[in-house]
Short mmCIF file of C-alpha atoms in Angstrom, two decimals:
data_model
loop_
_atom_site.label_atom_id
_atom_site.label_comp_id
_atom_site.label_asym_id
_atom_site.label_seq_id
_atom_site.Cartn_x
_atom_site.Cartn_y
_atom_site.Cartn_z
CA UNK A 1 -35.51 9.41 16.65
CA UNK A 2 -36.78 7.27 13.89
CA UNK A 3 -34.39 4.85 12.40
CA UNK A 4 -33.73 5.83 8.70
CA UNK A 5 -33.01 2.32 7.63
CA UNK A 6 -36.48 0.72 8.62
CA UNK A 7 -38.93 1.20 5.98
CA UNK A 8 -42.16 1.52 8.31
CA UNK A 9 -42.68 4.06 11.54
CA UNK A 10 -44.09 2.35 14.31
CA UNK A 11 -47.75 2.52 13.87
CA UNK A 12 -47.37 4.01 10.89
CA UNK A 13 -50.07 2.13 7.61
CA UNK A 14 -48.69 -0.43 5.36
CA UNK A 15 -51.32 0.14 2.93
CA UNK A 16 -51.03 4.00 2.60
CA UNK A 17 -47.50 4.20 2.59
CA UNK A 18 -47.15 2.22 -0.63
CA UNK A 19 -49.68 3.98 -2.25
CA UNK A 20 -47.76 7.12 -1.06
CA UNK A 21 -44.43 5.66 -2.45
CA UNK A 22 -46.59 4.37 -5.05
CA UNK A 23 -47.53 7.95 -6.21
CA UNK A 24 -44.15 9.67 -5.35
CA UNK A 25 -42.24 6.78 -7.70
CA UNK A 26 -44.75 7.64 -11.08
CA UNK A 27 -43.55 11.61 -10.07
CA UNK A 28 -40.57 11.06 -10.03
CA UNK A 29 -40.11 8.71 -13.45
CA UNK A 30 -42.50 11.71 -15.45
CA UNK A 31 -40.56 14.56 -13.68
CA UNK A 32 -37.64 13.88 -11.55
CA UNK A 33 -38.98 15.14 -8.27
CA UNK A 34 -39.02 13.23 -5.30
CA UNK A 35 -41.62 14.45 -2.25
CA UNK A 36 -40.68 14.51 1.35
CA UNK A 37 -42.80 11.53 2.49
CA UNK A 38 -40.16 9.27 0.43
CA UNK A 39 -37.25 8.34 2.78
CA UNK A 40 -33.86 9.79 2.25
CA UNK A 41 -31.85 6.32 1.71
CA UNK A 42 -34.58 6.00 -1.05
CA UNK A 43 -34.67 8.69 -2.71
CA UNK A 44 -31.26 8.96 -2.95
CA UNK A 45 -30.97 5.77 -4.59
CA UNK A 46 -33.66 6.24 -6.91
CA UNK A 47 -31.63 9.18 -8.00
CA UNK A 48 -29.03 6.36 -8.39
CA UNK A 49 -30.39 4.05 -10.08
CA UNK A 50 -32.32 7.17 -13.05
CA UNK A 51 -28.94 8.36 -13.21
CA UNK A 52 -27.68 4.56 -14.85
CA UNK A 53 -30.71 4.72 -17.01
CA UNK A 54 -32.41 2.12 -15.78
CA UNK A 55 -35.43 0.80 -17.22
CA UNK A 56 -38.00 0.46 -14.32
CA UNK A 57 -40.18 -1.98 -16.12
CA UNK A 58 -36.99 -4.11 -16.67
CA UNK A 59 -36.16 -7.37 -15.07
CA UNK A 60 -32.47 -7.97 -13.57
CA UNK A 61 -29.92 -9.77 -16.13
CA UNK A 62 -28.66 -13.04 -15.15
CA UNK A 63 -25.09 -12.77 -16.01
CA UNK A 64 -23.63 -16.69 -14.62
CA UNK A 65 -25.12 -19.99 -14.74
CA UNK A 66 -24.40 -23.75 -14.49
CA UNK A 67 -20.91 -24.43 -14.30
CA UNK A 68 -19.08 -21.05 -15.01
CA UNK A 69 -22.13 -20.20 -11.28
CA UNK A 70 -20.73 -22.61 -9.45
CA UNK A 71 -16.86 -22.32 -9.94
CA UNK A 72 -17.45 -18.61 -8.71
CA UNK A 73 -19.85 -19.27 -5.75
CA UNK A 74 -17.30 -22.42 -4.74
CA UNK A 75 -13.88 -19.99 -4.77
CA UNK A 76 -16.00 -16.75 -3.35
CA UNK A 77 -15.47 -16.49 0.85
CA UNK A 78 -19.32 -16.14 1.96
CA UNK A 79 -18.96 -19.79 0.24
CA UNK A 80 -17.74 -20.66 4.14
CA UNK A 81 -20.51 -18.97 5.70
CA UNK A 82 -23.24 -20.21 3.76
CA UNK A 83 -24.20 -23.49 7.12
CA UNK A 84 -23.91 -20.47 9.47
CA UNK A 85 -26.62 -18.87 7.07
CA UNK A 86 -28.79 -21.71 6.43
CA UNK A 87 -28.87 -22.55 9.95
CA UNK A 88 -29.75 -18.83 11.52
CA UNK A 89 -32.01 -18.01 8.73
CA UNK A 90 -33.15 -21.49 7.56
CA UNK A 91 -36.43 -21.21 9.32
CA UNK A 92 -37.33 -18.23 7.47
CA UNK A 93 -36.28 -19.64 4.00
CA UNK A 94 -38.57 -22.52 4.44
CA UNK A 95 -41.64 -21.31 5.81
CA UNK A 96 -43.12 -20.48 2.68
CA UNK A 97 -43.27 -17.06 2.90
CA UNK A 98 -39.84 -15.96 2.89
CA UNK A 99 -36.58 -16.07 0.76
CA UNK A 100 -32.70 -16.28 1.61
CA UNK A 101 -29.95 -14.49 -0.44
CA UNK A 102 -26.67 -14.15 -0.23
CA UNK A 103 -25.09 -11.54 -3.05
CA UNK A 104 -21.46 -10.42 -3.60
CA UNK A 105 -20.00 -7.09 -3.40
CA UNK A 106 -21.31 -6.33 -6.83
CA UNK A 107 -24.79 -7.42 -5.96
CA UNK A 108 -24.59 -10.52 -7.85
CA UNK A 109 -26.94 -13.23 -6.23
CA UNK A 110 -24.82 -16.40 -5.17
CA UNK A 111 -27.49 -18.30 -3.78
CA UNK A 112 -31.34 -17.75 -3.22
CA UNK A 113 -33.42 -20.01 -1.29
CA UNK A 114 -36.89 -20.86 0.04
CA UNK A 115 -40.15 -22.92 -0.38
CA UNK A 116 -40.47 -24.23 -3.74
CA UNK A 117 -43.43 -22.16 -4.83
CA UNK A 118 -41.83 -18.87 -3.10
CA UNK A 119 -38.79 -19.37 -5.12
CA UNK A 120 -41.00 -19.92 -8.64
CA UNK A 121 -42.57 -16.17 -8.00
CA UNK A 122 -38.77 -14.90 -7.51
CA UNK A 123 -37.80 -16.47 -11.04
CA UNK A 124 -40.94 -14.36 -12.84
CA UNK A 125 -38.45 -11.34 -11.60
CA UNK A 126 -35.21 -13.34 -12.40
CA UNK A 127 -34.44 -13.15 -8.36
CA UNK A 128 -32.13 -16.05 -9.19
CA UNK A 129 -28.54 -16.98 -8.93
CA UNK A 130 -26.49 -15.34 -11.00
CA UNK A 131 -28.49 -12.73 -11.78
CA UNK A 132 -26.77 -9.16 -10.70
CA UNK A 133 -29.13 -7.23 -8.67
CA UNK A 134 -27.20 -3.84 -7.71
CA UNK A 135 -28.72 -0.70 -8.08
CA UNK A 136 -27.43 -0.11 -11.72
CA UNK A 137 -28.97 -3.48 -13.10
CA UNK A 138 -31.72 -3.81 -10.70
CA UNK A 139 -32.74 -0.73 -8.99
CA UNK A 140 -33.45 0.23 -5.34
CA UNK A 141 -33.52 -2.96 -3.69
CA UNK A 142 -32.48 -4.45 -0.32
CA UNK A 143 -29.58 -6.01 -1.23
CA UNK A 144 -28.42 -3.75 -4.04
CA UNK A 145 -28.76 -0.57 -1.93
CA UNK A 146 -26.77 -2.58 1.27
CA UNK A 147 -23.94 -3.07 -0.94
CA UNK A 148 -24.10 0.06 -2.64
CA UNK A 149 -24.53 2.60 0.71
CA UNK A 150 -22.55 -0.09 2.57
CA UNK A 151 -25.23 -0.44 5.53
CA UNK A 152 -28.30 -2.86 6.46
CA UNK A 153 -31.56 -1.32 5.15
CA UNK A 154 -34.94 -2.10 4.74
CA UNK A 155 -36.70 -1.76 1.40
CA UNK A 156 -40.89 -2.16 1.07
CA UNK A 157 -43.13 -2.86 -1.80
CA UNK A 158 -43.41 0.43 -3.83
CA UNK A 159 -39.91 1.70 -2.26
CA UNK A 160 -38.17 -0.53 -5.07
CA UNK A 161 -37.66 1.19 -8.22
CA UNK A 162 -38.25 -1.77 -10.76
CA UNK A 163 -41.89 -2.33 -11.20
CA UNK A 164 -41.84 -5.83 -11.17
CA UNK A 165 -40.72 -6.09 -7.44
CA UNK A 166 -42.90 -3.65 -5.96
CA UNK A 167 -44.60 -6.68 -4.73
CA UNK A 168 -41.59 -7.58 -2.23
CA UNK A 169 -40.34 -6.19 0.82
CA UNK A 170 -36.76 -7.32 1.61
CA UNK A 171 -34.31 -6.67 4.55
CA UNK A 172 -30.32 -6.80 3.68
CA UNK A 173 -27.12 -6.29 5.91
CA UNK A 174 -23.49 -6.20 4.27
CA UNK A 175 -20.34 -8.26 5.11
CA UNK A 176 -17.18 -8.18 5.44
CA UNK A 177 -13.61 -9.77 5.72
CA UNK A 178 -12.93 -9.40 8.92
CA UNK A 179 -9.68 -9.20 8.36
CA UNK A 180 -9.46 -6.60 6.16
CA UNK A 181 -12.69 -4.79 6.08
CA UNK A 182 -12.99 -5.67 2.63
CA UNK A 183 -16.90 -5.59 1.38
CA UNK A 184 -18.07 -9.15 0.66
CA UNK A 185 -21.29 -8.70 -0.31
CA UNK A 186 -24.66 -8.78 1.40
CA UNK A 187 -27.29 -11.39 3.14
CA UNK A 188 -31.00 -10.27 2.59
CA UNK A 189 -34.57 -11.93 3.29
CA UNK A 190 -37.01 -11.35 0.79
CA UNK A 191 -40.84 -11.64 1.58
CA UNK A 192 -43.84 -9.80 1.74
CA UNK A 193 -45.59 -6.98 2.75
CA UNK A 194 -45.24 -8.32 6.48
CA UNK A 195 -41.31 -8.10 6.46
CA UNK A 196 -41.34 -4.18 7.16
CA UNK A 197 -40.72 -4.31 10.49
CA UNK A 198 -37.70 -3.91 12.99
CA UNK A 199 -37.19 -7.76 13.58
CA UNK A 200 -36.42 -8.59 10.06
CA UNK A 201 -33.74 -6.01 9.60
CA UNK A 202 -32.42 -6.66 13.18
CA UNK A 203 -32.23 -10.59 12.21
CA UNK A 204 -30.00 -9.85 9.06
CA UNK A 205 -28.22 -7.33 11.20
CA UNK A 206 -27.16 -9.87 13.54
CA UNK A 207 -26.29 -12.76 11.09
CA UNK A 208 -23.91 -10.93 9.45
CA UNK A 209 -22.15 -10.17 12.10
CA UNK A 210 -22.39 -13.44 13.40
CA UNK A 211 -21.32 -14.29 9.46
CA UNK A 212 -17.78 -12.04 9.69
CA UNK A 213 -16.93 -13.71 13.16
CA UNK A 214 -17.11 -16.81 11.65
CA UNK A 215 -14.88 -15.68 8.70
CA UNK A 216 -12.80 -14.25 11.74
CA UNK A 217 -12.24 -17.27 13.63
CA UNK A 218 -11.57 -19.36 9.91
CA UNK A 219 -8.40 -19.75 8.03
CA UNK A 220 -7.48 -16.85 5.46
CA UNK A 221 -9.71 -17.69 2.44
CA UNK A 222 -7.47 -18.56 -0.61
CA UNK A 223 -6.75 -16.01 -3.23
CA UNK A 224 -5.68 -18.87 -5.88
CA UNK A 225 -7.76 -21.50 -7.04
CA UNK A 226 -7.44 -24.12 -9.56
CA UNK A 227 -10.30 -25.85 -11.83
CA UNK A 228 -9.55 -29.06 -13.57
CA UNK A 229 -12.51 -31.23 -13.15
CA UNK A 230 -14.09 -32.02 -16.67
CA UNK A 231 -11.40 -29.93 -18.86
CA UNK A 232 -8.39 -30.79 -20.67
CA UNK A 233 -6.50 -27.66 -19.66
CA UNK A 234 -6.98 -25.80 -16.58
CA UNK A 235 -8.03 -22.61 -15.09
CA UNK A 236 -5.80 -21.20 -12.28
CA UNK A 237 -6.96 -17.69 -10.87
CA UNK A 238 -4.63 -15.79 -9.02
CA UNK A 239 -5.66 -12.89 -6.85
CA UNK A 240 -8.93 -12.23 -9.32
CA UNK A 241 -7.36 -13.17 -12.55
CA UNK A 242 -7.78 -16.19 -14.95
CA UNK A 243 -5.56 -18.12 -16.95
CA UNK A 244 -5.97 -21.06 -18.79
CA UNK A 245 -2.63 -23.19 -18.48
CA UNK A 246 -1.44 -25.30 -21.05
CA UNK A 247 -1.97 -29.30 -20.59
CA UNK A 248 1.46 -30.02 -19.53
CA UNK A 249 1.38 -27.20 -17.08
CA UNK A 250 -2.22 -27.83 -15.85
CA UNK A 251 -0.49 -31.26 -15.07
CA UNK A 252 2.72 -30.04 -12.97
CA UNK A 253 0.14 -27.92 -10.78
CA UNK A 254 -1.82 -30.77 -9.97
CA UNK A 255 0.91 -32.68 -9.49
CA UNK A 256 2.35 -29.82 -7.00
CA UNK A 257 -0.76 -29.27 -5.41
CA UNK A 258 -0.61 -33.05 -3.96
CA UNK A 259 3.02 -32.32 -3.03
CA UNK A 260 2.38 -29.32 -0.80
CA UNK A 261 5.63 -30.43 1.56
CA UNK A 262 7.54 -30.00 -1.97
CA UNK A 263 8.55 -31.93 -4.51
CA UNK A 264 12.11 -33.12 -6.35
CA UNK A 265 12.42 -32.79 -9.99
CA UNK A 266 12.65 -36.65 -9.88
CA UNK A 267 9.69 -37.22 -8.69
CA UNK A 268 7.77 -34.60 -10.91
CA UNK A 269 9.27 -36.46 -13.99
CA UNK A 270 8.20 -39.98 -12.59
CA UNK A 271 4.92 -38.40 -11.89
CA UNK A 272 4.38 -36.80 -15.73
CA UNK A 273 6.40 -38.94 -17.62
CA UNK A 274 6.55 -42.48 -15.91
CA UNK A 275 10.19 -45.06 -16.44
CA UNK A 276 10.47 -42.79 -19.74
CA UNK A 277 13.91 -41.45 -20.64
CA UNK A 278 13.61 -37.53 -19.73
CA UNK A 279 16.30 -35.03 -20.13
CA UNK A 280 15.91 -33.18 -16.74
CA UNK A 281 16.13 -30.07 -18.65
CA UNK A 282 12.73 -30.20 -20.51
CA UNK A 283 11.37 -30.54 -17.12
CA UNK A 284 13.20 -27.42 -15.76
CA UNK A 285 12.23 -25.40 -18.90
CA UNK A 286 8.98 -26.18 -18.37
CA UNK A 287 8.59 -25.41 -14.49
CA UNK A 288 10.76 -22.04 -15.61
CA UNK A 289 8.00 -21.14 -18.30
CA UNK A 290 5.01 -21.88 -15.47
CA UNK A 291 6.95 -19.38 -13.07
CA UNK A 292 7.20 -17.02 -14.90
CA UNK A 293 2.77 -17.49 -16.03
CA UNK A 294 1.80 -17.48 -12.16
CA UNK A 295 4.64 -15.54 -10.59
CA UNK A 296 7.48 -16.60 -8.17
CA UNK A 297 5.63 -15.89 -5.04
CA UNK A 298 2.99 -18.89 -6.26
CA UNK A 299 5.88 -21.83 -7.36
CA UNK A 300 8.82 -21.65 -5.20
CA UNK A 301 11.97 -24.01 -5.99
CA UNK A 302 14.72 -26.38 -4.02
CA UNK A 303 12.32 -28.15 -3.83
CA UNK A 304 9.16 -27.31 -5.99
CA UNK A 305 6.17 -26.57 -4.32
CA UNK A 306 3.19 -24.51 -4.21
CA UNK A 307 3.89 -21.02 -1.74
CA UNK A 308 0.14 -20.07 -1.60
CA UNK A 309 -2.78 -21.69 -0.44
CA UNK A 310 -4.87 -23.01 -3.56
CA UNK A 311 -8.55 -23.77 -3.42
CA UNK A 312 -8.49 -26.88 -5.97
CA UNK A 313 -11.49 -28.46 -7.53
CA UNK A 314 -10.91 -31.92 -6.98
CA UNK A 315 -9.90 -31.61 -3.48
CA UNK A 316 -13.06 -29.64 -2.46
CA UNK A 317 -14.72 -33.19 -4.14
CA UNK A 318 -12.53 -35.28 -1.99
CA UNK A 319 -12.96 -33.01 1.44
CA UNK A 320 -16.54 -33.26 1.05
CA UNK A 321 -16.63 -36.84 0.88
CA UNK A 322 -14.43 -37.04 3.56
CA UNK A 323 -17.54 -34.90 5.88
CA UNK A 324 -19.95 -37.74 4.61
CA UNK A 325 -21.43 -34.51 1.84
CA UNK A 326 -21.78 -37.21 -1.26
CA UNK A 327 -24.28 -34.93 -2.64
CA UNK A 328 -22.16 -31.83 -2.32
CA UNK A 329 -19.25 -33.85 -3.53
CA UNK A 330 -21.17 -34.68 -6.73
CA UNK A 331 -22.58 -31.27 -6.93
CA UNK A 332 -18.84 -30.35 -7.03
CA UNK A 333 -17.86 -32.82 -9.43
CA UNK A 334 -17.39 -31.64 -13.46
CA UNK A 335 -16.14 -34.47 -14.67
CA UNK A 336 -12.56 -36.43 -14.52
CA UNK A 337 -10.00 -34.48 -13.95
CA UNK A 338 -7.92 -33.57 -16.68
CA UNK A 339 -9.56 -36.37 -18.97
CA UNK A 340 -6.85 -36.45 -21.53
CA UNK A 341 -4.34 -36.57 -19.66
CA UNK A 342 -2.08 -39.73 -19.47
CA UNK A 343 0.83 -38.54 -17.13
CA UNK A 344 0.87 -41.55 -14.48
CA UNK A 345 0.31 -38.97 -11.62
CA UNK A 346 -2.56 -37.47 -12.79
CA UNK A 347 -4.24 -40.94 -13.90
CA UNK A 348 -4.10 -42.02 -10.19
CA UNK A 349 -5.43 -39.15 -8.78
CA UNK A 350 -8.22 -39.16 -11.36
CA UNK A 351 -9.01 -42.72 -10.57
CA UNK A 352 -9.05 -42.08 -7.08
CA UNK A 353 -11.53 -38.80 -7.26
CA UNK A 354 -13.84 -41.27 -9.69
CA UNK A 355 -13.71 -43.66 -7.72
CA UNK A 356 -14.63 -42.59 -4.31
CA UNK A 357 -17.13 -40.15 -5.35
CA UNK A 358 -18.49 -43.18 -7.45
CA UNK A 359 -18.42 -45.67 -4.46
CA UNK A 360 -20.15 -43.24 -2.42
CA UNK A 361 -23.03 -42.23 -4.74
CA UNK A 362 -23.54 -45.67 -5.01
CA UNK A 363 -23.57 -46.56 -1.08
CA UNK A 364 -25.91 -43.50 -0.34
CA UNK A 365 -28.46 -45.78 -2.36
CA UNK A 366 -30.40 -42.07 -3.21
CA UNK A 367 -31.84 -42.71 -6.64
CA UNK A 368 -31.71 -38.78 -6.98
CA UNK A 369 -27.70 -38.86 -6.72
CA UNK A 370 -27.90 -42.04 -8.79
CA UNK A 371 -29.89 -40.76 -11.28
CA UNK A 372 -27.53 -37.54 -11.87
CA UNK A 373 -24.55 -39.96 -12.50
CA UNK A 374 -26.37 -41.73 -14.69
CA UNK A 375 -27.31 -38.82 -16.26
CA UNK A 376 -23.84 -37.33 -16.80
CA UNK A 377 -21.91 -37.45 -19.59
CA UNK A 378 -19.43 -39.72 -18.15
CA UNK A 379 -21.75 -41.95 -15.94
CA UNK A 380 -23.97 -42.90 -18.60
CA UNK A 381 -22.65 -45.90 -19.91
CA UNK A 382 -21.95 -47.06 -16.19
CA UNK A 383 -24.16 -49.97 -16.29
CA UNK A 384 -22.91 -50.94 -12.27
CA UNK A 385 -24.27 -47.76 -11.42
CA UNK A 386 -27.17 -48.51 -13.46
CA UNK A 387 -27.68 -51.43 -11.84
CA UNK A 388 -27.36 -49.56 -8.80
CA UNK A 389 -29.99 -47.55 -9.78
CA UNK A 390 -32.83 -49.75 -10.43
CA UNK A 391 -31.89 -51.62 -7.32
CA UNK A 392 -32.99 -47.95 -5.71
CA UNK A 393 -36.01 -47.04 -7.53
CA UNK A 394 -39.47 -48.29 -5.67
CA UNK A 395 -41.12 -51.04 -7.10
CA UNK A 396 -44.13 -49.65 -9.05
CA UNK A 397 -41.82 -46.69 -10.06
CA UNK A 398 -43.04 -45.63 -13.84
CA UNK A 399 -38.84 -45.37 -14.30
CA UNK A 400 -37.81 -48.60 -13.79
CA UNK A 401 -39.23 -50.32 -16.75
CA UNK A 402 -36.61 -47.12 -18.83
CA UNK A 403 -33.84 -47.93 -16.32
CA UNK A 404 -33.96 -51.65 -16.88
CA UNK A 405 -34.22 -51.45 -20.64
CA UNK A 406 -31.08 -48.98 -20.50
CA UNK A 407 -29.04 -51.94 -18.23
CA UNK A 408 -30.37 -54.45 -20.85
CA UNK A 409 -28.52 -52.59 -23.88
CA UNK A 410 -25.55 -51.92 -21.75
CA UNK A 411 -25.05 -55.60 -20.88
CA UNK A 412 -25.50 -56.49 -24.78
CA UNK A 413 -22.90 -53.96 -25.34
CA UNK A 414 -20.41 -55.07 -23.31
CA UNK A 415 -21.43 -58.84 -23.33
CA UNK A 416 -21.94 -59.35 -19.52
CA UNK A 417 -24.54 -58.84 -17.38
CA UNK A 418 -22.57 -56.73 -14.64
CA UNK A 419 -19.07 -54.47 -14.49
CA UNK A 420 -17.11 -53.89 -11.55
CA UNK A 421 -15.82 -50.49 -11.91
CA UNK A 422 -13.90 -49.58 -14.63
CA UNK A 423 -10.19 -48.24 -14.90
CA UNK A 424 -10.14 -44.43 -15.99
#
């Protein structure tokens, strides 16, 4: 028997089946009637995606990007299998021919990669991250119909119901937590006309699966994560909901969160408030107030500490540089952490994230790294790492002559012709 989920029979024609689909899809969008020579898994999610009123001649909506992208992709938990990916499907991705995704369970796209020019076609159809490509925003589509019908399936050229990627032939396979069965979302390779066979559905077949015993053989993902790179106040999300704390409380939890043995109420007032006088009972008030904002089963007491584990920002910056990942690490980074903050705790900690994702930018010597501090809203009146840069930069390059005119006003600035690092 034929598998259902493989868009081509063996022996069957490439060329005649899409102009079969071809002329089945314009029946069914000027009547509603779909023939027998369209496959069931189709057809029934054409019916799927009419029924959401889809525009066929639309293009998917890109619903994250930049920052707000990369705080969800770094506390989702197909974040952890994303080297597995690379590595099993790399190949494919940078052939030229071919695309990798990885979407969540709502068919949002987390990450999409490939050969430059591959990828540049895939943006005409906003195949992009961030963009939400399930069935009601995006049609029939690999990924969008694995997530939807909860199985791998192939989908090929004028099997997709938006008109713009009848062009593409993609293979997807779902995952999930392993230990809970939970859907996670889907891995899919994206190419051409070529891609309808059995191998490229069996390959994303057996990634995810190899992708869920990795997440089977990891620690339990945590449900609680804390952002407080580049922001004043924080964001904690607990089990799928935001907050923003206040400053003082954004300040305790990072304070907590480097205390995870606990922590006396001495030592949190030392830690916010320095040799100043404090009435231990403003500090109690306040840990009472952030108890009852994240719940007791987060911030447990006698002594204070943190019950859950808590994905935060500016470790994930730290642990990366700790793996030798300076480029990650500065992918990671969104500025000091909690900038306006003066509590002595937090000043140290933000010196030490600065600094040792500064030190190592500078030691990789990559004038691409150097170039995005420099570039940064806090790096760019750095005039070491300046310095650092044009020390990178081949000679010849047509930006050195800019780079060594910005170190000249820099130096005239600050009267010297070099700065060891500053003091955050």
């Amino acid at each position: 028997m034929a598998d259902p989920w493989l868009a081509l029979r063996t022996g069957a024609d490439p060329l005649e089946r899409i102009r079969l689909n071809g002329r089945a899809w314009d029946g069914f969008l000027a009547a509603g009637a779909i023939g027998d020579q369209v496959r069931g898994v189709v057809a029934d999610s054409w019916r799927r995606s009419a029924a959401a009123r889809l525009d066929p001649y639309a293009t998917a909506p890109v619903e994250l990007t930049d920052a707000e992208l990369e705080e969800y992709r770094e506390a989702h938990p197909l974040r952890r299998t994303l080297p597995l990916v690379r590595d099993l499907l790399g190949a494919i991705a940078e052939d030229g021919d071919h695309l990798m995704a990885i979407c969540d369970e709502r068919g949002r796209l987390l990450w999409v990669e490939g050969h430059p020019a591959v990828l540049r076609q895939a943006e005409r159809m906003n195949f992009v991250p961030g963009a939400r490509w399930d069935e009601s925003h995006a049609g029939t589509n690999a990924p969008g119909t694995a997530v939807a019908v909860d199985h791998a399936v192939q989908i090929f050229a004028t099997e997709h119901f938006s008109r713009r990627v009848q062009r593409w032939t993609c293979s997807a396979a779902p995952i999930h937590d392993p230990h809970t069965g939970r859907l996670l979302g889907a891995i899919d390779v994206t190419g051409g006309d070529h891609l309808a066979n059995p191998h490229s559905l069996a390959l994303v077949r057996a990634t995810a699966r190899a992708a869920e015993a990795h997440l089977a053989t990891a620690a339990p993902p945590a449900t609680v994560t804390f952002t407080g790179l580049g922001r004043d106040e924080a964001m904690l999300t607990v089990h799928g909901r935001a907050r923003k704390l206040s400053r003082r409380h954004s300040e305790l939890l990072v304070v907590l969160l480097q205390h995870p043995e606990g922590c006396t109420g001495e030592r949190l007032g030392l830690d916010l408030y320095g040799d100043e006088l404090l009435n231990p009972v403003t500090l109690r008030a306040e840990l009472s107030r952030l108890r009852r904002l994240v719940g007791p089963a987060l911030l447990d007491s006698r002594p204070y500490r943190i019950r859950e584990i808590v994905s935060a920002d500016f470790q994930g910056v730290l642990d990366r540089l700790a793996r030798g990942d300076v480029g990650g690490a500065l992918a990671a980074y969104r500025g000091p952490l909690l900038p306006a903050s003066e509590a002595p705790g937090i000043v140290r900690l933000r010196r030490l994230v600065e600094g040792q994702l500064r030190a190592g930018v500078r030691a990789a010597g990559d004038p691409a790294l150097l170039t995005a501090w420099t570039g940064s809203s806090w790096g760019g009146d750095d005039l070491w790492m300046w310095e650092a840069l044009a020390a990178a930069l081949p000679a010849g390059s047509p930006r050195l002559p800019l780079v060594l005119d910005r170190i000249g006003q820099l130096a005239a600035e600050f009267g010297a012709t070099s700065l060891q690092p500053p003091r955050r």
